[in-house]
mmCIF file of C-alpha atoms in Angstrom:
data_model
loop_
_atom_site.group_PDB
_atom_site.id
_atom_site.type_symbol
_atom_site.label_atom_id
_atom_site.label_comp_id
_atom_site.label_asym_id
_atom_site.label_seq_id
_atom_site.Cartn_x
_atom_site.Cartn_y
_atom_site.Cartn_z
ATOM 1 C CA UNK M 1206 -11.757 78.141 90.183
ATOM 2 C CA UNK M 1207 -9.323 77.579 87.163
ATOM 3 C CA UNK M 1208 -6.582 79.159 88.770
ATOM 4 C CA UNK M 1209 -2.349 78.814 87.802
ATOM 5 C CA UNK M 1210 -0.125 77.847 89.945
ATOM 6 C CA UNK M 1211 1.295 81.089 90.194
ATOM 7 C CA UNK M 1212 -2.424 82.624 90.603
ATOM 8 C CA UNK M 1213 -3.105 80.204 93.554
ATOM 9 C CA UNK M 1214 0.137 81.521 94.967
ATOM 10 C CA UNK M 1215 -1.308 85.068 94.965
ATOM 11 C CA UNK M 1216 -3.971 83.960 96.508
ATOM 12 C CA UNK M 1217 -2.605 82.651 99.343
ATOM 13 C CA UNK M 1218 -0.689 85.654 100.269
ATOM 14 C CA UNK M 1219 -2.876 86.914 102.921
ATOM 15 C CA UNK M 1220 -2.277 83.512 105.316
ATOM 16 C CA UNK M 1221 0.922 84.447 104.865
ATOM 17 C CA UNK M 1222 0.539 88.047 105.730
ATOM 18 C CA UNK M 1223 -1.158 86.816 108.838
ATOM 19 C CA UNK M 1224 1.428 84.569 109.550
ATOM 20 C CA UNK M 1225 3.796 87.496 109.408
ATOM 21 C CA UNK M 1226 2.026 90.153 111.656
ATOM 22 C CA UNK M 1227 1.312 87.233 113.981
ATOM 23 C CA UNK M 1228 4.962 86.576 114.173
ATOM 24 C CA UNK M 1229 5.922 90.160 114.718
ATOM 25 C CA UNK M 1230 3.166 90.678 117.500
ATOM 26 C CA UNK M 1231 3.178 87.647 119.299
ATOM 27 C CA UNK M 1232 6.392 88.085 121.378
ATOM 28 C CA UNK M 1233 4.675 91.879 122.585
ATOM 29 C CA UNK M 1234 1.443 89.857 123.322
ATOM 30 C CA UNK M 1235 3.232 86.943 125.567
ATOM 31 C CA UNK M 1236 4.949 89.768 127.651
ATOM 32 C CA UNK M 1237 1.620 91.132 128.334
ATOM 33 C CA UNK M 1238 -0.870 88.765 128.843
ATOM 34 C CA UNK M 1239 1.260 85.458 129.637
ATOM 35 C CA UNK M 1240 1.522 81.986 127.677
ATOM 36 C CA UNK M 1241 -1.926 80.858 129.527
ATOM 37 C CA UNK M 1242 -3.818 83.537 127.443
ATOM 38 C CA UNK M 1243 -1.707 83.791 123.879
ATOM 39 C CA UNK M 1244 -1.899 80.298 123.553
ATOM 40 C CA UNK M 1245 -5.182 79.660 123.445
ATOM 41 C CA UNK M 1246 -5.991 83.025 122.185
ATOM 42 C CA UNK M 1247 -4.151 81.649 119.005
ATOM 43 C CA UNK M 1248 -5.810 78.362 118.939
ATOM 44 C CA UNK M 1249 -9.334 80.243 119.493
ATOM 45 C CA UNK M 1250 -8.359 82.499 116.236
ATOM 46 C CA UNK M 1251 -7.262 79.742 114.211
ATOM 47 C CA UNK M 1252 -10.459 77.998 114.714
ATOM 48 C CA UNK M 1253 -12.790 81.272 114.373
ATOM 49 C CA UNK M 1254 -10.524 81.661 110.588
ATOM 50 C CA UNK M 1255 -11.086 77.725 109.434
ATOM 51 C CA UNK M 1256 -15.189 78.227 110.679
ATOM 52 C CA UNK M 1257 -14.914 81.004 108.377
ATOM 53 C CA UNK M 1258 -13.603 79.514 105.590
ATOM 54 C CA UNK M 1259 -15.732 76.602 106.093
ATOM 55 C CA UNK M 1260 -18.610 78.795 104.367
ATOM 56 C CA UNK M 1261 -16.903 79.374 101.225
ATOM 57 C CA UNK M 1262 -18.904 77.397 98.254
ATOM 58 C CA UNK M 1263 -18.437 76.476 94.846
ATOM 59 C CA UNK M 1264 -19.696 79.870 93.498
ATOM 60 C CA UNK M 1265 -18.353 82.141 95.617
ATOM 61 C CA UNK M 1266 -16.005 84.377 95.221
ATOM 62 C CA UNK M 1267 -12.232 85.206 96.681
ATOM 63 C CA UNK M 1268 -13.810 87.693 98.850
ATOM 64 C CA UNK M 1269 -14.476 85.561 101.807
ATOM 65 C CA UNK M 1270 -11.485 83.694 101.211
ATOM 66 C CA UNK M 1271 -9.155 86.878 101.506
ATOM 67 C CA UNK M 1272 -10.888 87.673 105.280
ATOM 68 C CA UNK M 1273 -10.494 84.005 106.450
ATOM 69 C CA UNK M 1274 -6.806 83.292 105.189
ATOM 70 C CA UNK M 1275 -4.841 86.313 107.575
ATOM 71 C CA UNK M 1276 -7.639 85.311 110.182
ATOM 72 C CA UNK M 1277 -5.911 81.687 110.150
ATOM 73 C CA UNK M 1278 -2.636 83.085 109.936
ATOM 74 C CA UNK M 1279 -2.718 85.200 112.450
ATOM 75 C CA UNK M 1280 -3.808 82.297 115.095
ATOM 76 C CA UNK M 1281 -1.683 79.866 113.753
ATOM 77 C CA UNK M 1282 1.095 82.356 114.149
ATOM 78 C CA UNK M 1283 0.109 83.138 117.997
ATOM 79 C CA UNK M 1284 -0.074 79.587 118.722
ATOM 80 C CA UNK M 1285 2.920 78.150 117.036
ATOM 81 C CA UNK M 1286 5.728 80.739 117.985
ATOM 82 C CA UNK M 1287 4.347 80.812 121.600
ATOM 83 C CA UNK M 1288 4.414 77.064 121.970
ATOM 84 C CA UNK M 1289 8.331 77.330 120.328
ATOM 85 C CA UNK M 1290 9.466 80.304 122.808
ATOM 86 C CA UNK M 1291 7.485 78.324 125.678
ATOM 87 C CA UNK M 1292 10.104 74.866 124.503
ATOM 88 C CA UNK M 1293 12.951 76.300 124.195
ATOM 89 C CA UNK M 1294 12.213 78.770 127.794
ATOM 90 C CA UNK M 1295 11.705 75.630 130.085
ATOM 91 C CA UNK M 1296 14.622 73.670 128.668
ATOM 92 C CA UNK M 1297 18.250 73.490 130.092
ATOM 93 C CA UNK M 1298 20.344 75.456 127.507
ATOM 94 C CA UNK M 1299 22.382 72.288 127.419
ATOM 95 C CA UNK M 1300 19.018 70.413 126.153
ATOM 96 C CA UNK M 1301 16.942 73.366 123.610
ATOM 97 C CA UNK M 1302 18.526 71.757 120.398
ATOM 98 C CA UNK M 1303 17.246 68.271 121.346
ATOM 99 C CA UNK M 1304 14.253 69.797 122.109
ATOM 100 C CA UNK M 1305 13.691 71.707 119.362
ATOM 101 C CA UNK M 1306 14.404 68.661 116.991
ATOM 102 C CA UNK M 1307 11.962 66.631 118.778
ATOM 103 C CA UNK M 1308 9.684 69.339 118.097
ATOM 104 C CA UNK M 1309 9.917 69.392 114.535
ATOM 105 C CA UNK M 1310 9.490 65.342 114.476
ATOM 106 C CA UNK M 1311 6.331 65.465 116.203
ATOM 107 C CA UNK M 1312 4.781 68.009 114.298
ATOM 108 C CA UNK M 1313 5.847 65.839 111.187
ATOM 109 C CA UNK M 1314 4.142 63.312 112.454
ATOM 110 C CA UNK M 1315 1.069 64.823 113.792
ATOM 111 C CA UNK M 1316 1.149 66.185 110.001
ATOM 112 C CA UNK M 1317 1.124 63.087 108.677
ATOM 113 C CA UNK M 1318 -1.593 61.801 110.444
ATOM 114 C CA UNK M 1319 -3.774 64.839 109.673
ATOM 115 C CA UNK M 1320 -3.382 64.354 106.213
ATOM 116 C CA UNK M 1321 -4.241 61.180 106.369
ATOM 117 C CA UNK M 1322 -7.559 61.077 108.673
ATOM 118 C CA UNK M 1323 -8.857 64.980 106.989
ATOM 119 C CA UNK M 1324 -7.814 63.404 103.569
ATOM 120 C CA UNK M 1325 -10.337 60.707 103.866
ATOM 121 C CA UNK M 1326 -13.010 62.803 105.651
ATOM 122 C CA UNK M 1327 -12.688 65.071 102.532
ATOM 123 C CA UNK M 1328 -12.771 62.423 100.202
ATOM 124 C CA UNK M 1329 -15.336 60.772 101.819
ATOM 125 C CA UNK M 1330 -17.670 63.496 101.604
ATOM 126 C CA UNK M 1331 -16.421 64.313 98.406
ATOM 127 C CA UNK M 1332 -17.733 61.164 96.694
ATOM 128 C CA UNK M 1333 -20.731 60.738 98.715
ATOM 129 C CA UNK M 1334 -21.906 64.173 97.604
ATOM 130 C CA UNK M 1335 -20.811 63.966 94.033
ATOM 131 C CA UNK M 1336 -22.204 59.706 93.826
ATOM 132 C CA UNK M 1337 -25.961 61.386 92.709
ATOM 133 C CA UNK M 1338 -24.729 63.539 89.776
ATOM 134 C CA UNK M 1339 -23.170 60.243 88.079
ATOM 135 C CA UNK M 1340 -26.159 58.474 86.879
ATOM 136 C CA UNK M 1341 -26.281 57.205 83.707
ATOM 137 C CA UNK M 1342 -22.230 57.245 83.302
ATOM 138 C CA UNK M 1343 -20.282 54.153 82.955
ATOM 139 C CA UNK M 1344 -18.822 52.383 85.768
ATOM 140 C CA UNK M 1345 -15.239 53.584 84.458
ATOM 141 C CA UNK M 1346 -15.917 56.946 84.331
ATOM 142 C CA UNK M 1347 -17.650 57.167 87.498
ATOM 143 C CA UNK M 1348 -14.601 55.854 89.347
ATOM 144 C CA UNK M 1349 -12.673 58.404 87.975
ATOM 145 C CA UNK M 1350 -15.039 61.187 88.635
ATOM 146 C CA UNK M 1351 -15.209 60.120 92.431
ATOM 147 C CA UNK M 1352 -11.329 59.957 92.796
ATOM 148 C CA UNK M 1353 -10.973 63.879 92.252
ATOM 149 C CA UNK M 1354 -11.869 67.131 91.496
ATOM 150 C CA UNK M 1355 -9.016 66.783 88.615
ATOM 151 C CA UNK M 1356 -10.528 63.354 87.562
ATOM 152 C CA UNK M 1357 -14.358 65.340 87.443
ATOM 153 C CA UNK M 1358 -12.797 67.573 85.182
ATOM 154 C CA UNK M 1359 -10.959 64.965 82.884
ATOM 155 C CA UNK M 1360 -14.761 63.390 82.629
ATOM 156 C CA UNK M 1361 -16.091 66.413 82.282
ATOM 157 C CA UNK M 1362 -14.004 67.260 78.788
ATOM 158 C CA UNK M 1363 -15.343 64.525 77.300
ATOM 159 C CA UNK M 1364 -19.033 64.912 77.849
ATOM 160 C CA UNK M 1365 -21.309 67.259 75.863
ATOM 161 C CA UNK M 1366 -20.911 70.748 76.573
ATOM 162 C CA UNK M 1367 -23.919 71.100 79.014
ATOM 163 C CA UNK M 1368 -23.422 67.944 80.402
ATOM 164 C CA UNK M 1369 -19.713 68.660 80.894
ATOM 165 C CA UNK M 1370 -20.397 71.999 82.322
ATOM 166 C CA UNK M 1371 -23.040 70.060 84.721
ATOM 167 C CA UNK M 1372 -20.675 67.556 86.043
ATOM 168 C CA UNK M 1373 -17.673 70.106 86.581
ATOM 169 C CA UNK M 1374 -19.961 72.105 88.861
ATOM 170 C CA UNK M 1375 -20.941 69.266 90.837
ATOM 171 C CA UNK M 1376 -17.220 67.671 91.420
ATOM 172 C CA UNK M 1377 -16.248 71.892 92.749
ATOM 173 C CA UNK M 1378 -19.666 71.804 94.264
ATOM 174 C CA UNK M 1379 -18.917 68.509 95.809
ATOM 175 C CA UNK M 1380 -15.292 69.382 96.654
ATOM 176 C CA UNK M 1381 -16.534 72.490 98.930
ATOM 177 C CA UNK M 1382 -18.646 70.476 100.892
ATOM 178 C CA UNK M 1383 -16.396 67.762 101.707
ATOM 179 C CA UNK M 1384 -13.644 70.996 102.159
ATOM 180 C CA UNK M 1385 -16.574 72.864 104.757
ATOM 181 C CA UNK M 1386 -16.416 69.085 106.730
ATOM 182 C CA UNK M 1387 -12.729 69.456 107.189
ATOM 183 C CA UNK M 1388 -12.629 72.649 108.145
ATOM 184 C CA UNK M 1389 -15.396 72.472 111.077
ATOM 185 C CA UNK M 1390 -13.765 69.496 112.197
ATOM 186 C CA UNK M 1391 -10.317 71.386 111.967
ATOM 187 C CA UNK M 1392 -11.935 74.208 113.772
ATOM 188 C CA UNK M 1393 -13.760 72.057 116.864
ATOM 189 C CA UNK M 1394 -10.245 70.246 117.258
ATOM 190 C CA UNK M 1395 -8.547 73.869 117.951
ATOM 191 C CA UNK M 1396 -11.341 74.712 120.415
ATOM 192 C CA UNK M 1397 -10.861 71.230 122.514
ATOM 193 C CA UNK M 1398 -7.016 71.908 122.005
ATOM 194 C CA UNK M 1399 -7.431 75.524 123.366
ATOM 195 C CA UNK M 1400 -9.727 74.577 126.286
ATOM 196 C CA UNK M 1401 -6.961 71.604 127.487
ATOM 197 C CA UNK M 1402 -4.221 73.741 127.307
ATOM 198 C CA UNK M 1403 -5.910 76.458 129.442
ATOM 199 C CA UNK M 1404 -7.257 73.928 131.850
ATOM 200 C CA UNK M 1405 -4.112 71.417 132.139
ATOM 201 C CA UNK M 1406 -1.129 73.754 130.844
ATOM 202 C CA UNK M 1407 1.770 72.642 133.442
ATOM 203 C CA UNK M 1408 2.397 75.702 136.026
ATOM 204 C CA UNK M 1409 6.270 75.932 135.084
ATOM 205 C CA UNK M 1410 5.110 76.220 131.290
ATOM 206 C CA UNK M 1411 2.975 79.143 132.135
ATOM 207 C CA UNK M 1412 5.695 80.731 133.859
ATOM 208 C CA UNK M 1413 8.037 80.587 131.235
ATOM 209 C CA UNK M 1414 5.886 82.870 129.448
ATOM 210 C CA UNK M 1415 5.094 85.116 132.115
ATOM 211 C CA UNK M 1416 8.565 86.267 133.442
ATOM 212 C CA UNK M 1417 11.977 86.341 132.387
ATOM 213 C CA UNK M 1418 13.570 83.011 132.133
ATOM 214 C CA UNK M 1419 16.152 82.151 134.816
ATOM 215 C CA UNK M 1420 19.369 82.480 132.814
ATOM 216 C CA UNK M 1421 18.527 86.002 131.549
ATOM 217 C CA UNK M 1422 18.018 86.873 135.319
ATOM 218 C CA UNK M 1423 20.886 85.636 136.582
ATOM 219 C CA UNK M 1424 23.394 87.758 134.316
ATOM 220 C CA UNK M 1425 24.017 90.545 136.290
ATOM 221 C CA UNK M 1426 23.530 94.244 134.933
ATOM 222 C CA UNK M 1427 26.642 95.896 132.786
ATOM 223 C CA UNK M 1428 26.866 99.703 133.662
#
């Protein structure tokens, strides 16, 4: 949408406002309704945000964008700081920083391979739905339109105005499509995620959640 860097920044300021009030309410939430519930509550709301995002297009505007972004935060927020508290609860005291490192490696990794396997989902769609706005352009040019949005636009500069104009459409057009992809795909993986962990979650993982962990218990009161 021809947004800075500092613009795009703005823009993302409601997943992090999400993230926030997720963060503060989460803890309250756990206390109430147990791990079993928050976790894939979060999951559930993560999924519902990305399904919602997954509708934005090329022409709209930030409106829809500024509902999903909290909505997303929010879940992810629920989830993540749930699973953490639920890690560290079930863990010897001797054993939480190992833990928490391992943690942080996995989620690196599973990062990793997201990228990777939602990267080429994107850019597969992104090229297939772009390929039919490319006729008549040499081969050269073509492979640079397909290989990004930022490539489309390069292309784009150096076409005739209504050409130009044409072609830039398409590459967004074609970028929101292959984004929509992701997204569902994002949002059906946190709805399988959400119904394993309700089904399979181990019993001493839910009760971590649901009652004060055994070495707060065991201090005795201070009058």
């Amino acid at each position: 949408q021809g947004n800075d860097a500092q613009a795009t920044g703005m823009r993302l300021l409601p997943l992090i406002g999400g993230i926030v009030v997720g963060a503060v309410g989460s803890d309250r939430l756990v206390k109430r309704f147990g791990v079993r519930v928050m976790l894939p509550l979060g999951l559930l709301i993560c999924g519902a945000g990305m399904a919602l995002l997954s509708l934005v297009q090329a022409s709209s505007g930030y409106g829809l964008m500024a509902v999903a972004l909290p909505v997303i935060g929010i879940g992810q927020a629920f989830a993540m700081f749930t699973a953490l508290n639920v890690i560290i609860d079930v863990l010897p005291a001797s054993q939480t920083g190992a833990g928490s490192a391992l943690t942080k490696s996995i989620q690196q990794i599973a990062s990793a391979f997201g990228v990777a396997i939602m990267g080429s989902l994107l850019n597969n769609a992104y090229r297939a739905e772009l390929a039919g706005h490319l006729t008549g352009l040499p081969a050269r040019l073509k492979d640079v339109a397909e290989g990004s949005v930022a490539g489309a636009t390069i292309v784009a500069g150096h076409l005739p105005a209504q050409l130009g104009a044409a072609l830039l459409f398409s590459a967004h057009d074609a970028y929101s499509v292959g984004m929509a992809d992701v997204l569902r795909v994002g949002a059906g993986v946190m709805v399988a995620a959400a119904l394993l962990l309700g089904t399979f979650m181990p019993a001493r993982a839910r009760a971590a959640g649901e009652q004060p962990s055994t070495r707060e218990s065991a201090q005795p009161e201070v009058a």
